[in-house]
Coordinates of C-alpha atoms and ligand atoms in Angstrom, one line a residue:
M1 CA -82.7 25.7 -145.9
E2 CA -79.7 25.9 -148.0
R3 CA -79.6 28.5 -150.7
Q4 CA -80.2 27.2 -154.2
K5 CA -76.9 26.7 -156.2
R6 CA -76.3 28.8 -159.3
I7 CA -74.1 28.0 -162.3
V8 CA -73.2 30.0 -165.5
A9 CA -72.7 27.8 -168.5
I10 CA -70.6 29.4 -171.3
H11 CA -71.0 27.4 -174.5
D12 CA -72.5 27.8 -178.0
I13 CA -76.2 27.3 -178.9
S14 CA -76.3 24.6 -181.6
C15 CA -80.0 25.1 -182.5
F16 CA -80.3 21.4 -183.6
G17 CA -78.3 18.4 -182.6
R18 CA -78.4 18.2 -178.8
C19 CA -75.1 19.5 -177.7
S20 CA -73.7 22.5 -175.8
L21 CA -76.3 24.8 -174.2
T22 CA -79.3 22.8 -175.4
V23 CA -77.9 20.0 -173.3
A24 CA -76.3 21.9 -170.4
L25 CA -79.5 23.9 -169.5
P26 CA -81.9 21.0 -169.1
I27 CA -79.4 18.7 -167.4
I28 CA -78.1 21.2 -164.8
S29 CA -81.7 22.5 -164.2
A30 CA -83.0 18.9 -163.6
A31 CA -80.3 18.6 -161.0
G32 CA -82.0 21.5 -159.1
I33 CA -79.4 24.1 -160.0
E34 CA -80.3 27.6 -161.3
T35 CA -78.6 27.8 -164.7
S36 CA -77.5 31.1 -166.3
I37 CA -76.0 31.1 -169.7
I38 CA -73.6 33.1 -171.9
P39 CA -73.9 31.9 -175.5
T40 CA -70.5 32.0 -177.3
A41 CA -72.0 31.5 -180.8
I42 CA -75.3 30.5 -182.4
L43 CA -75.2 27.8 -185.1
S44 CA -78.1 26.1 -186.9
T45 CA -76.5 22.7 -186.0
H46 CA -73.3 21.5 -184.4
T47 CA -70.3 21.2 -186.8
G48 CA -70.0 17.4 -186.5
G49 CA -71.5 15.7 -189.6
F50 CA -73.7 18.5 -190.9
T51 CA -72.6 20.7 -193.8
G52 CA -73.9 24.2 -194.6
F53 CA -74.5 25.2 -191.0
T54 CA -75.0 28.9 -190.1
Y55 CA -72.6 30.5 -187.6
R56 CA -73.0 33.7 -185.7
D57 CA -70.0 34.6 -183.5
L58 CA -71.0 36.3 -180.2
T59 CA -67.5 37.2 -179.1
E60 CA -68.5 40.9 -178.7
D61 CA -71.4 40.1 -176.4
I62 CA -69.5 38.2 -173.7
L63 CA -67.9 40.9 -171.7
P64 CA -70.8 43.3 -171.8
I65 CA -73.0 40.5 -170.3
V66 CA -70.5 39.8 -167.6
K67 CA -70.0 43.5 -166.7
H68 CA -73.8 43.9 -166.5
W69 CA -74.0 41.0 -164.1
K70 CA -71.2 42.4 -162.1
S71 CA -73.1 45.6 -161.7
L72 CA -76.0 43.5 -160.3
N73 CA -73.6 41.7 -157.9
L74 CA -74.6 38.3 -159.2
E75 CA -72.6 35.4 -157.7
F76 CA -72.1 31.9 -159.1
D77 CA -71.2 28.6 -157.5
A78 CA -69.6 27.5 -160.7
V79 CA -68.5 28.7 -164.1
Y80 CA -68.8 25.8 -166.6
T81 CA -67.1 26.5 -170.0
G82 CA -67.3 24.5 -173.2
F83 CA -67.3 25.2 -176.9
L84 CA -65.9 28.7 -177.6
G85 CA -66.8 30.5 -180.8
S86 CA -63.4 31.9 -181.7
F87 CA -59.8 32.0 -180.7
E88 CA -60.1 35.5 -179.4
Q89 CA -62.9 34.3 -177.1
I90 CA -60.3 32.3 -175.0
D91 CA -58.8 35.5 -173.6
I92 CA -62.2 37.0 -173.2
V93 CA -63.5 34.0 -171.3
C94 CA -60.4 34.1 -169.1
E95 CA -61.3 37.7 -168.3
A96 CA -64.9 36.8 -167.7
I97 CA -63.8 34.2 -165.1
D98 CA -61.6 36.8 -163.4
I99 CA -64.6 39.1 -163.1
L100 CA -67.1 36.5 -162.0
K101 CA -65.0 34.4 -159.6
T102 CA -65.4 34.7 -155.9
E103 CA -63.8 32.4 -153.3
N104 CA -66.9 30.1 -153.6
T105 CA -66.9 29.8 -157.4
R106 CA -65.7 26.5 -158.9
I107 CA -64.2 26.9 -162.4
I108 CA -64.9 23.9 -164.5
V109 CA -63.4 23.9 -168.0
D110 CA -64.2 21.4 -170.7
P111 CA -61.5 22.2 -173.3
V112 CA -63.8 21.4 -176.3
M113 CA -61.6 21.4 -179.4
A114 CA -60.9 17.9 -180.7
D115 CA -61.9 14.3 -181.0
H116 CA -60.6 11.1 -182.6
G117 CA -57.1 12.5 -182.8
Q118 CA -58.1 15.6 -184.8
L119 CA -58.6 19.2 -183.9
Y120 CA -62.1 20.3 -185.0
K121 CA -61.8 21.8 -188.5
I122 CA -63.2 25.2 -187.5
F123 CA -60.4 25.9 -185.1
P124 CA -56.9 27.3 -186.0
A125 CA -53.8 25.2 -185.2
N126 CA -52.9 27.5 -182.3
F127 CA -56.3 26.9 -180.5
P128 CA -54.7 24.3 -178.1
E129 CA -52.2 26.9 -177.0
G130 CA -55.1 29.2 -176.0
M131 CA -56.9 26.4 -174.3
K132 CA -53.9 25.7 -172.1
K133 CA -54.3 29.2 -170.7
L134 CA -58.0 28.7 -170.0
C135 CA -57.3 25.3 -168.4
K136 CA -54.8 27.0 -166.0
K137 CA -57.7 29.0 -164.6
A138 CA -59.7 25.9 -163.8
D139 CA -60.3 24.0 -160.6
I140 CA -61.5 21.0 -162.7
I141 CA -60.7 20.2 -166.4
M142 CA -62.4 17.4 -168.3
P143 CA -60.6 16.7 -171.7
N144 CA -61.3 13.7 -173.8
M145 CA -58.2 11.6 -174.8
T146 CA -57.5 13.7 -177.9
E147 CA -57.8 17.1 -176.1
A148 CA -55.6 15.7 -173.3
V149 CA -52.7 15.0 -175.7
F150 CA -53.2 18.4 -177.4
L151 CA -52.9 20.0 -174.0
L152 CA -49.7 18.0 -173.3
D153 CA -48.2 18.3 -176.8
E154 CA -48.0 14.5 -177.1
P155 CA -48.9 12.3 -180.0
Y156 CA -52.5 10.8 -180.0
K157 CA -52.8 7.1 -179.3
T158 CA -55.8 4.9 -179.9
G159 CA -57.1 2.5 -177.2
P160 CA -57.3 0.1 -175.5
Y161 CA -55.0 1.9 -173.1
E162 CA -52.7 0.6 -170.4
P163 CA -53.5 1.9 -166.8
E164 CA -49.9 3.3 -166.5
Y165 CA -50.5 5.4 -169.7
I166 CA -53.8 6.8 -168.3
E167 CA -52.3 7.5 -164.9
N168 CA -49.3 9.3 -166.4
I169 CA -51.6 11.5 -168.5
L170 CA -53.8 12.3 -165.5
K171 CA -50.9 13.4 -163.4
K172 CA -49.4 15.5 -166.2
L173 CA -52.7 17.2 -166.8
S174 CA -52.8 18.2 -163.1
Q175 CA -50.2 20.9 -164.0
F176 CA -53.4 22.8 -165.3
A177 CA -55.9 22.1 -162.5
N178 CA -56.0 20.3 -159.2
Q179 CA -58.8 18.0 -160.3
V180 CA -58.7 16.3 -163.7
V181 CA -61.3 14.1 -165.4
L182 CA -60.4 12.2 -168.5
T183 CA -63.1 10.8 -170.8
G184 CA -63.0 8.1 -173.4
V185 CA -60.9 5.8 -171.2
Y186 CA -60.9 2.1 -172.0
F187 CA -58.6 -0.8 -171.0
D188 CA -60.5 -3.5 -173.1
E189 CA -63.2 -3.6 -175.8
E190 CA -66.0 -4.3 -173.2
N191 CA -66.0 -1.2 -171.1
L192 CA -65.6 2.5 -171.6
G193 CA -65.7 5.4 -169.1
A194 CA -63.8 8.1 -167.3
A195 CA -60.9 8.5 -165.0
S196 CA -60.3 11.2 -162.4
Y197 CA -57.3 12.4 -160.5
D198 CA -57.2 14.7 -157.5
K199 CA -53.8 16.3 -157.0
T200 CA -54.6 17.4 -153.4
T201 CA -55.2 13.8 -152.3
D202 CA -53.1 12.0 -155.0
K203 CA -56.2 9.8 -155.6
I204 CA -57.1 8.2 -159.0
S205 CA -60.5 6.7 -159.6
Y206 CA -62.3 5.1 -162.6
S207 CA -65.9 4.6 -163.7
F208 CA -66.9 2.4 -166.6
S209 CA -70.0 1.2 -168.3
K210 CA -70.6 -1.2 -171.2
K211 CA -69.0 0.1 -174.4
I212 CA -71.3 0.7 -177.4
N213 CA -69.5 0.7 -180.8
Q214 CA -71.3 3.7 -182.2
F215 CA -70.1 7.3 -181.9
Y216 CA -72.9 9.9 -181.0
H217 CA -72.4 13.7 -181.1
G218 CA -72.9 15.7 -177.9
T219 CA -72.0 13.0 -175.5
G220 CA -69.1 15.0 -174.1
D221 CA -71.6 17.8 -173.2
V222 CA -74.0 15.4 -171.7
F223 CA -71.2 14.0 -169.6
G224 CA -69.8 17.4 -168.7
S225 CA -73.2 18.9 -167.7
A226 CA -74.0 15.9 -165.5
L227 CA -70.5 16.0 -164.0
T228 CA -70.8 19.8 -163.3
A229 CA -74.2 19.4 -161.7
A230 CA -73.0 16.5 -159.5
I231 CA -69.9 18.5 -158.4
V232 CA -72.0 21.6 -157.5
N233 CA -74.4 19.3 -155.7
Q234 CA -71.4 18.5 -153.4
N235 CA -70.7 15.0 -154.6
T236 CA -67.0 13.8 -154.4
L237 CA -65.1 13.7 -157.6
E238 CA -65.3 9.9 -157.6
K239 CA -69.0 9.9 -157.2
A240 CA -69.5 12.7 -159.7
I241 CA -67.7 10.8 -162.5
D242 CA -69.8 7.7 -161.6
I243 CA -73.0 9.7 -161.9
A244 CA -71.9 11.3 -165.2
V245 CA -70.7 8.0 -166.8
K246 CA -74.0 6.3 -165.8
F247 CA -76.2 9.2 -167.1
T248 CA -74.3 9.4 -170.4
A249 CA -74.2 5.6 -170.9
Q250 CA -77.9 5.3 -170.3
S251 CA -78.6 8.1 -172.8
I252 CA -76.4 6.4 -175.4
Q253 CA -78.1 3.1 -174.8
R254 CA -81.6 4.6 -175.4
S255 CA -80.4 6.2 -178.7
Y256 CA -78.7 3.0 -179.8
D257 CA -81.8 0.9 -179.0
A258 CA -83.9 3.3 -181.1
Q259 CA -81.3 3.4 -183.9
T260 CA -81.5 7.2 -184.2
D261 CA -79.2 9.2 -186.4
P262 CA -75.9 9.7 -184.4
R263 CA -75.8 13.3 -185.5
C264 CA -78.9 14.1 -183.5
G265 CA -77.2 13.5 -180.2
V266 CA -78.4 11.2 -177.5
N267 CA -81.7 10.7 -175.7
F268 CA -80.8 12.2 -172.3
E269 CA -84.3 13.6 -171.8
E270 CA -85.8 10.3 -170.6
G271 CA -83.1 10.1 -167.9
L272 CA -83.6 13.5 -166.4
E273 CA -86.3 12.4 -164.0
D274 CA -83.9 10.0 -162.4
L275 CA -80.7 12.0 -162.6
L276 CA -80.6 12.8 -158.9
K277 CA -81.1 9.1 -158.0
L278 CA -77.9 8.0 -159.8
Ligands
PXL1 O1 -70.2 18.8 -178.4 C1 -69.2 19.7 -178.6 C2 -69.6 20.8 -179.6 C3 -70.2 21.9 -179.2 N1 -70.6 22.9 -180.1 C4 -70.4 22.7 -181.4 C5 -69.8 21.6 -181.9 C6 -69.4 20.6 -181.0 C7 -68.7 19.4 -181.5 O2 -68.5 19.2 -182.7 O3 -69.6 21.5 -183.2 C8 -70.9 23.8 -182.3

């Protein structure tokens, strides 16, 4: 029997609001993968839409955790990074990757920093410069449309997009990593999804589902966690974006049907049982 896969997820813990590690742990675990974590910060809620949240930066804990693991000879099939707690953490996470990486470790970077054309308010203006460095360490990056233009130093455009624009962005992003996944892609008001580009095969693919006109927090982490799980479970990049788009869209649909507060994230829990059937 094949050895069970093991991932380390490096994100914050937002104690309420279904994003980052509270999403990555259950989703990757439900896909049958052992999930270790390195928390980058602990917040009472995510920063999107709540005021007065607590924030404990864990920058100083990251390298001691990694060095302890190294002394135990722990090996990982993937390192999956997301929201980082400080600018200084970017270099520290780059170092953590250098320490943890073996020839069998996929480095999957979600350059969490921006949405809707804006850098998250808690990050300094030079944050995208640091993220470029982390993305260069990755085998796979998965920016949304805003993060993509920050990585490329281009102005933000709102959709619907032209296929040529998306394909151009995908190819430019492949300067950072061989496999690129772009989220928040839409060519019309009916469908929304993700695009992927594999530089080694020069292949572009798309996956779409019905567009719901309501923004929910944490959907990038739901998507990223399902994508990471699908990649580590040896799906092709095209199949992995398909699984992640379906899983995310179904989670959004449940929350939309229930009319829950968009700040509470999406109901991905009721999709976990069927995740491996997508
Ligand atoms: O979902 C990305 C994310 C993760 N962690 C924190 C956030 C956000 C997005 O706003 O605020 C703390």
